[in-house]
Short mmCIF file of C-alpha atoms in Angstrom, two decimals:
data_model
loop_
_atom_site.label_atom_id
_atom_site.label_comp_id
_atom_site.label_asym_id
_atom_site.label_seq_id
_atom_site.Cartn_x
_atom_site.Cartn_y
_atom_site.Cartn_z
CA UNK A 1 22.83 2.07 -5.14
CA UNK A 2 22.09 4.21 -2.12
CA UNK A 3 19.69 7.11 -2.56
CA UNK A 4 21.52 10.26 -3.65
CA UNK A 5 19.16 13.23 -4.02
CA UNK A 6 19.48 16.98 -4.22
CA UNK A 7 17.31 20.03 -4.78
CA UNK A 8 17.48 23.83 -4.76
CA UNK A 9 15.68 26.06 -2.27
CA UNK A 10 15.90 29.76 -3.10
CA UNK A 11 14.40 32.86 -1.52
CA UNK A 12 14.28 36.42 -2.88
CA UNK A 13 12.92 39.31 -0.84
CA UNK A 14 12.62 43.08 -0.56
CA UNK A 15 12.02 44.80 2.76
CA UNK A 16 12.02 48.33 4.13
CA UNK A 17 11.00 50.39 7.15
CA UNK A 18 8.82 53.43 6.53
CA UNK A 19 8.48 56.05 9.23
CA UNK A 20 5.01 57.40 8.53
CA UNK A 21 5.08 59.84 11.46
CA UNK A 22 7.11 60.35 14.66
CA UNK A 23 4.72 57.90 16.35
CA UNK A 24 4.13 55.28 13.61
CA UNK A 25 6.65 53.09 11.78
CA UNK A 26 5.71 50.46 9.20
CA UNK A 27 7.76 47.46 8.12
CA UNK A 28 6.84 46.26 4.63
CA UNK A 29 8.22 43.28 2.77
CA UNK A 30 7.63 40.77 0.00
CA UNK A 31 9.36 37.40 -0.32
CA UNK A 32 9.35 34.90 -3.20
CA UNK A 33 10.40 31.29 -2.64
CA UNK A 34 11.29 28.75 -5.31
CA UNK A 35 11.83 25.16 -4.19
CA UNK A 36 12.67 22.62 -6.88
CA UNK A 37 11.68 18.93 -6.73
CA UNK A 38 14.21 16.40 -5.51
CA UNK A 39 16.34 14.88 -8.26
CA UNK A 40 18.06 11.50 -7.80
CA UNK A 41 21.47 11.15 -9.37
CA UNK A 42 20.83 7.51 -10.34
CA UNK A 43 17.18 8.17 -11.32
CA UNK A 44 15.94 5.94 -8.48
CA UNK A 45 12.47 7.48 -8.37
CA UNK A 46 9.10 6.03 -9.33
CA UNK A 47 5.78 7.85 -9.18
CA UNK A 48 2.27 6.62 -9.96
CA UNK A 49 -0.23 8.40 -12.20
CA UNK A 50 -3.72 7.36 -11.02
CA UNK A 51 -5.51 9.50 -13.62
CA UNK A 52 -4.20 7.63 -16.65
CA UNK A 53 -6.45 5.10 -18.38
CA UNK A 54 -4.98 2.78 -20.98
CA UNK A 55 -7.00 3.46 -24.17
CA UNK A 56 -6.60 -0.16 -25.31
CA UNK A 57 -7.11 -2.26 -22.19
CA UNK A 58 -8.97 0.23 -20.00
CA UNK A 59 -6.54 -0.39 -17.15
CA UNK A 60 -6.32 2.50 -14.71
CA UNK A 61 -2.99 3.96 -13.66
CA UNK A 62 0.62 3.74 -14.78
CA UNK A 63 4.06 4.26 -13.31
CA UNK A 64 6.29 7.20 -14.24
CA UNK A 65 10.08 7.06 -13.87
CA UNK A 66 12.80 9.64 -14.64
CA UNK A 67 14.42 7.64 -17.47
CA UNK A 68 15.19 4.17 -18.77
CA UNK A 69 18.02 4.00 -16.20
CA UNK A 70 15.37 3.24 -13.57
CA UNK A 71 13.97 0.11 -15.20
CA UNK A 72 16.60 -2.43 -14.02
CA UNK A 73 15.84 -1.54 -10.40
CA UNK A 74 12.05 -1.89 -10.60
CA UNK A 75 10.07 -4.88 -9.41
CA UNK A 76 8.92 -6.91 -12.41
CA UNK A 77 5.31 -6.68 -11.18
CA UNK A 78 5.51 -2.89 -11.46
CA UNK A 79 6.90 -3.10 -14.99
CA UNK A 80 4.09 -5.48 -15.95
CA UNK A 81 1.50 -2.89 -14.91
CA UNK A 82 2.96 -0.26 -17.26
CA UNK A 83 5.84 2.20 -17.02
CA UNK A 84 6.66 5.38 -18.95
CA UNK A 85 9.46 7.88 -18.57
CA UNK A 86 8.89 11.48 -17.51
CA UNK A 87 9.46 12.65 -21.08
CA UNK A 88 6.88 10.17 -22.42
CA UNK A 89 4.23 10.88 -19.77
CA UNK A 90 3.05 14.27 -21.05
CA UNK A 91 2.64 15.43 -17.43
CA UNK A 92 5.10 18.29 -17.72
CA UNK A 93 7.49 16.84 -15.16
CA UNK A 94 11.25 16.41 -15.19
CA UNK A 95 13.47 13.89 -13.47
CA UNK A 96 11.98 14.90 -10.11
CA UNK A 97 8.56 13.56 -11.26
CA UNK A 98 6.64 16.51 -9.75
CA UNK A 99 6.26 20.06 -11.02
CA UNK A 100 8.00 23.01 -9.43
CA UNK A 101 5.62 25.10 -7.29
CA UNK A 102 6.14 28.62 -8.69
CA UNK A 103 3.48 30.73 -6.97
CA UNK A 104 4.95 31.12 -3.47
CA UNK A 105 4.65 34.87 -2.91
CA UNK A 106 4.82 35.84 0.76
CA UNK A 107 3.87 39.42 1.77
CA UNK A 108 4.79 40.69 5.24
CA UNK A 109 3.68 43.81 7.10
CA UNK A 110 4.45 45.08 10.59
CA UNK A 111 3.89 48.23 12.60
CA UNK A 112 5.03 49.96 15.79
CA UNK A 113 2.76 52.67 17.21
CA UNK A 114 3.84 54.80 20.18
CA UNK A 115 0.72 55.47 22.22
CA UNK A 116 2.41 57.77 24.77
CA UNK A 117 5.79 58.25 26.36
CA UNK A 118 5.60 54.91 28.24
CA UNK A 119 3.60 52.55 26.04
CA UNK A 120 3.77 51.14 22.51
CA UNK A 121 1.62 48.86 20.38
CA UNK A 122 3.30 46.49 17.92
CA UNK A 123 1.89 44.01 15.42
CA UNK A 124 2.65 42.00 12.33
CA UNK A 125 1.25 39.69 9.68
CA UNK A 126 3.00 37.47 7.17
CA UNK A 127 2.76 34.52 4.76
CA UNK A 128 5.25 31.68 5.14
CA UNK A 129 6.01 28.49 3.25
CA UNK A 130 7.78 25.62 5.02
CA UNK A 131 10.68 24.14 3.09
CA UNK A 132 9.93 21.02 1.10
CA UNK A 133 9.58 18.15 3.58
CA UNK A 134 11.61 15.11 2.55
CA UNK A 135 9.04 12.67 3.91
CA UNK A 136 6.27 14.53 2.07
CA UNK A 137 7.65 14.36 -1.46
CA UNK A 138 10.97 12.55 -1.68
CA UNK A 139 10.57 9.32 0.30
CA UNK A 140 7.23 8.11 -1.15
CA UNK A 141 8.66 8.04 -4.68
CA UNK A 142 12.29 7.23 -3.82
CA UNK A 143 12.82 4.60 -1.13
CA UNK A 144 9.33 3.11 -0.98
CA UNK A 145 8.79 1.91 -4.59
CA UNK A 146 12.03 -0.07 -4.46
CA UNK A 147 11.24 -1.89 -1.20
CA UNK A 148 8.68 -4.41 -2.42
CA UNK A 149 8.19 -7.72 -0.67
CA UNK A 150 6.62 -11.13 -1.21
CA UNK A 151 5.45 -13.12 1.81
CA UNK A 152 5.48 -16.92 1.97
CA UNK A 153 4.37 -19.14 4.83
CA UNK A 154 6.95 -21.89 5.36
CA UNK A 155 5.73 -23.56 8.57
CA UNK A 156 2.49 -23.90 10.56
CA UNK A 157 1.47 -20.75 12.32
CA UNK A 158 2.26 -20.99 16.06
CA UNK A 159 -0.39 -18.37 16.84
CA UNK A 160 -4.09 -19.09 16.87
CA UNK A 161 -6.33 -16.80 14.93
CA UNK A 162 -9.18 -14.79 16.34
CA UNK A 163 -11.99 -15.51 15.85
CA UNK A 164 -10.26 -18.39 14.05
CA UNK A 165 -11.05 -20.56 11.09
CA UNK A 166 -14.02 -22.32 12.65
CA UNK A 167 -16.54 -20.16 10.77
CA UNK A 168 -14.84 -20.91 7.47
CA UNK A 169 -13.95 -17.49 6.13
CA UNK A 170 -11.37 -15.72 8.35
CA UNK A 171 -8.25 -14.80 6.32
CA UNK A 172 -6.26 -13.70 9.40
CA UNK A 173 -4.31 -15.89 11.78
CA UNK A 174 -2.23 -13.48 13.85
CA UNK A 175 1.04 -14.70 12.36
CA UNK A 176 2.72 -15.22 8.98
CA UNK A 177 0.66 -14.46 5.92
CA UNK A 178 0.27 -17.00 3.16
CA UNK A 179 1.98 -16.63 -0.20
CA UNK A 180 -1.28 -15.45 -1.76
CA UNK A 181 -1.28 -12.21 0.20
CA UNK A 182 1.47 -9.62 -0.11
CA UNK A 183 2.09 -10.55 -3.72
CA UNK A 184 0.91 -7.22 -5.09
CA UNK A 185 3.17 -4.16 -5.20
CA UNK A 186 2.41 -1.48 -2.62
CA UNK A 187 3.24 1.97 -3.95
CA UNK A 188 2.64 5.69 -3.41
CA UNK A 189 1.34 8.40 -5.70
CA UNK A 190 2.51 12.00 -5.29
CA UNK A 191 0.35 14.40 -7.35
CA UNK A 192 2.52 16.16 -9.90
CA UNK A 193 0.89 19.48 -8.99
CA UNK A 194 1.39 19.25 -5.22
CA UNK A 195 1.71 22.71 -3.64
CA UNK A 196 3.69 23.98 -0.68
CA UNK A 197 1.66 24.36 2.53
CA UNK A 198 0.77 27.93 3.47
CA UNK A 199 1.16 29.40 6.94
CA UNK A 200 -0.24 32.78 7.95
CA UNK A 201 1.26 34.19 11.15
CA UNK A 202 0.03 37.27 13.02
CA UNK A 203 0.64 38.93 16.36
CA UNK A 204 -0.24 41.99 18.42
CA UNK A 205 1.82 43.17 21.43
CA UNK A 206 1.23 45.88 24.02
CA UNK A 207 4.27 47.08 26.01
CA UNK A 208 4.17 49.41 29.01
CA UNK A 209 6.96 50.85 31.13
CA UNK A 210 5.98 50.48 34.81
CA UNK A 211 9.26 51.56 36.46
CA UNK A 212 12.83 52.47 35.57
CA UNK A 213 14.27 49.66 33.41
CA UNK A 214 11.10 47.60 33.99
CA UNK A 215 8.25 46.98 31.59
CA UNK A 216 5.41 44.56 31.07
CA UNK A 217 4.37 42.99 27.78
CA UNK A 218 1.09 41.34 26.71
CA UNK A 219 1.08 39.50 23.39
CA UNK A 220 -1.33 37.56 21.21
CA UNK A 221 0.26 35.15 18.73
CA UNK A 222 -1.77 33.35 16.10
CA UNK A 223 -1.34 31.26 12.98
CA UNK A 224 -3.56 29.74 10.33
CA UNK A 225 -2.26 26.76 8.36
CA UNK A 226 -3.76 25.64 5.07
CA UNK A 227 -2.84 23.22 2.33
CA UNK A 228 -1.01 20.92 4.74
CA UNK A 229 0.16 17.72 3.08
CA UNK A 230 -1.90 14.67 4.08
CA UNK A 231 -2.45 11.21 2.63
CA UNK A 232 -5.46 9.18 1.53
CA UNK A 233 -5.81 5.61 0.30
CA UNK A 234 -6.77 5.40 -3.37
CA UNK A 235 -7.24 1.62 -3.37
CA UNK A 236 -9.54 1.37 -0.37
CA UNK A 237 -12.51 -0.97 -0.76
CA UNK A 238 -16.01 0.40 -0.45
CA UNK A 239 -17.82 -0.62 2.77
CA UNK A 240 -19.34 -4.06 2.34
CA UNK A 241 -20.31 -7.20 4.29
CA UNK A 242 -18.99 -9.34 1.44
CA UNK A 243 -15.74 -11.09 2.53
CA UNK A 244 -12.52 -10.28 0.69
CA UNK A 245 -9.65 -12.70 0.05
CA UNK A 246 -11.22 -15.62 1.89
CA UNK A 247 -10.99 -18.31 -0.81
CA UNK A 248 -8.18 -20.23 -2.45
CA UNK A 249 -8.41 -17.83 -5.37
CA UNK A 250 -11.32 -19.33 -7.23
CA UNK A 251 -13.91 -17.24 -5.39
CA UNK A 252 -15.71 -20.38 -4.14
CA UNK A 253 -13.47 -22.70 -2.11
CA UNK A 254 -12.90 -21.43 1.44
CA UNK A 255 -9.22 -21.19 2.29
CA UNK A 256 -7.47 -22.41 5.44
CA UNK A 257 -4.86 -19.84 6.52
CA UNK A 258 -3.91 -21.81 9.65
CA UNK A 259 -3.16 -25.24 8.23
CA UNK A 260 -2.74 -24.79 4.50
CA UNK A 261 -1.86 -21.13 3.99
CA UNK A 262 -3.76 -21.23 0.73
CA UNK A 263 -5.69 -17.95 0.82
CA UNK A 264 -5.46 -15.88 -2.35
CA UNK A 265 -7.28 -13.08 -4.12
CA UNK A 266 -9.88 -14.14 -6.65
CA UNK A 267 -10.61 -12.18 -9.84
CA UNK A 268 -13.83 -11.01 -8.20
CA UNK A 269 -11.84 -9.74 -5.20
CA UNK A 270 -9.42 -7.78 -7.36
CA UNK A 271 -12.24 -6.29 -9.44
CA UNK A 272 -13.58 -4.62 -6.29
CA UNK A 273 -10.39 -2.58 -5.97
CA UNK A 274 -10.28 0.81 -7.71
CA UNK A 275 -6.81 -0.19 -9.00
CA UNK A 276 -6.74 -3.98 -9.49
CA UNK A 277 -3.28 -5.47 -9.48
CA UNK A 278 -1.90 -3.05 -6.90
CA UNK A 279 -1.58 -3.48 -3.17
CA UNK A 280 -4.44 -2.83 -0.79
CA UNK A 281 -2.82 0.40 0.38
CA UNK A 282 -2.20 2.91 -2.40
CA UNK A 283 -1.27 6.12 -0.61
CA UNK A 284 -1.57 9.43 -2.39
CA UNK A 285 -0.85 12.89 -1.03
CA UNK A 286 -2.60 16.22 -1.37
CA UNK A 287 -2.97 19.67 0.20
CA UNK A 288 -5.79 18.37 2.37
CA UNK A 289 -4.95 19.49 5.90
CA UNK A 290 -5.49 22.69 7.85
CA UNK A 291 -4.92 23.95 11.38
CA UNK A 292 -5.13 26.89 13.78
CA UNK A 293 -2.97 28.07 16.66
CA UNK A 294 -3.71 30.80 19.21
CA UNK A 295 -1.51 31.80 22.14
CA UNK A 296 -1.35 34.52 24.79
CA UNK A 297 1.95 35.54 26.41
CA UNK A 298 2.96 37.91 29.19
CA UNK A 299 6.45 39.02 30.08
CA UNK A 300 7.81 41.26 32.83
#
């Protein structure tokens, strides 16, 4: 069925103005935000736990789903790699498969200082948390795990490869990919403890009356962003000059992607992946990004 998700986003705050003196007024506030994970009404979510190691086989990683209702919709290759429900995982997650971020306290402070009868200095500082981005948490574990594909070459490739097959080990042809490639599930892993990004905003403004009903304003506006959500590939190969996926699957016989379409991963190829049996792009997310913004404004 179509994706049908919901979540709760709640904010609680206290705020007051305090007139310290006839010339100085302070604005003080504190906000608390609670954003719950997305829940899918049909339990069509699937996350990946890269930290799990099977104590029997030593295999790294497992899939986590909200309940047994999810299983009929999963690719059989995902089920073969190992699946547990949220209740069985021991990760402290519910049907949303990530934990609720509960530490989003956001203090705010502002001031207005009258310098003289025609000028005033204003400023402010505050913490802010952007609402939970759908593409950052929901989509990687909702739509993506259920859109697996298998590629099969059914006719000769009309495009010539570069640099081509002449050297005997190029797995790329510029066109359709053989059935050997694309046969591994490509999935995403959202850390169960992912936090909301944090944005600090601050400003200082000087205003001056220069004539009747006319004033000039000079402002500095700044922001510091931390914990921005970014992705990294967990299944990336280490740098090497050893070819990958260039045989028929036995690790010895060179494949011919142009004429035969017989390239496949060998056991030695797969063993070079941090997570053998998964696709060559295993995207995980984290609070890895940061940024700065500075601006100057004038207004008459």
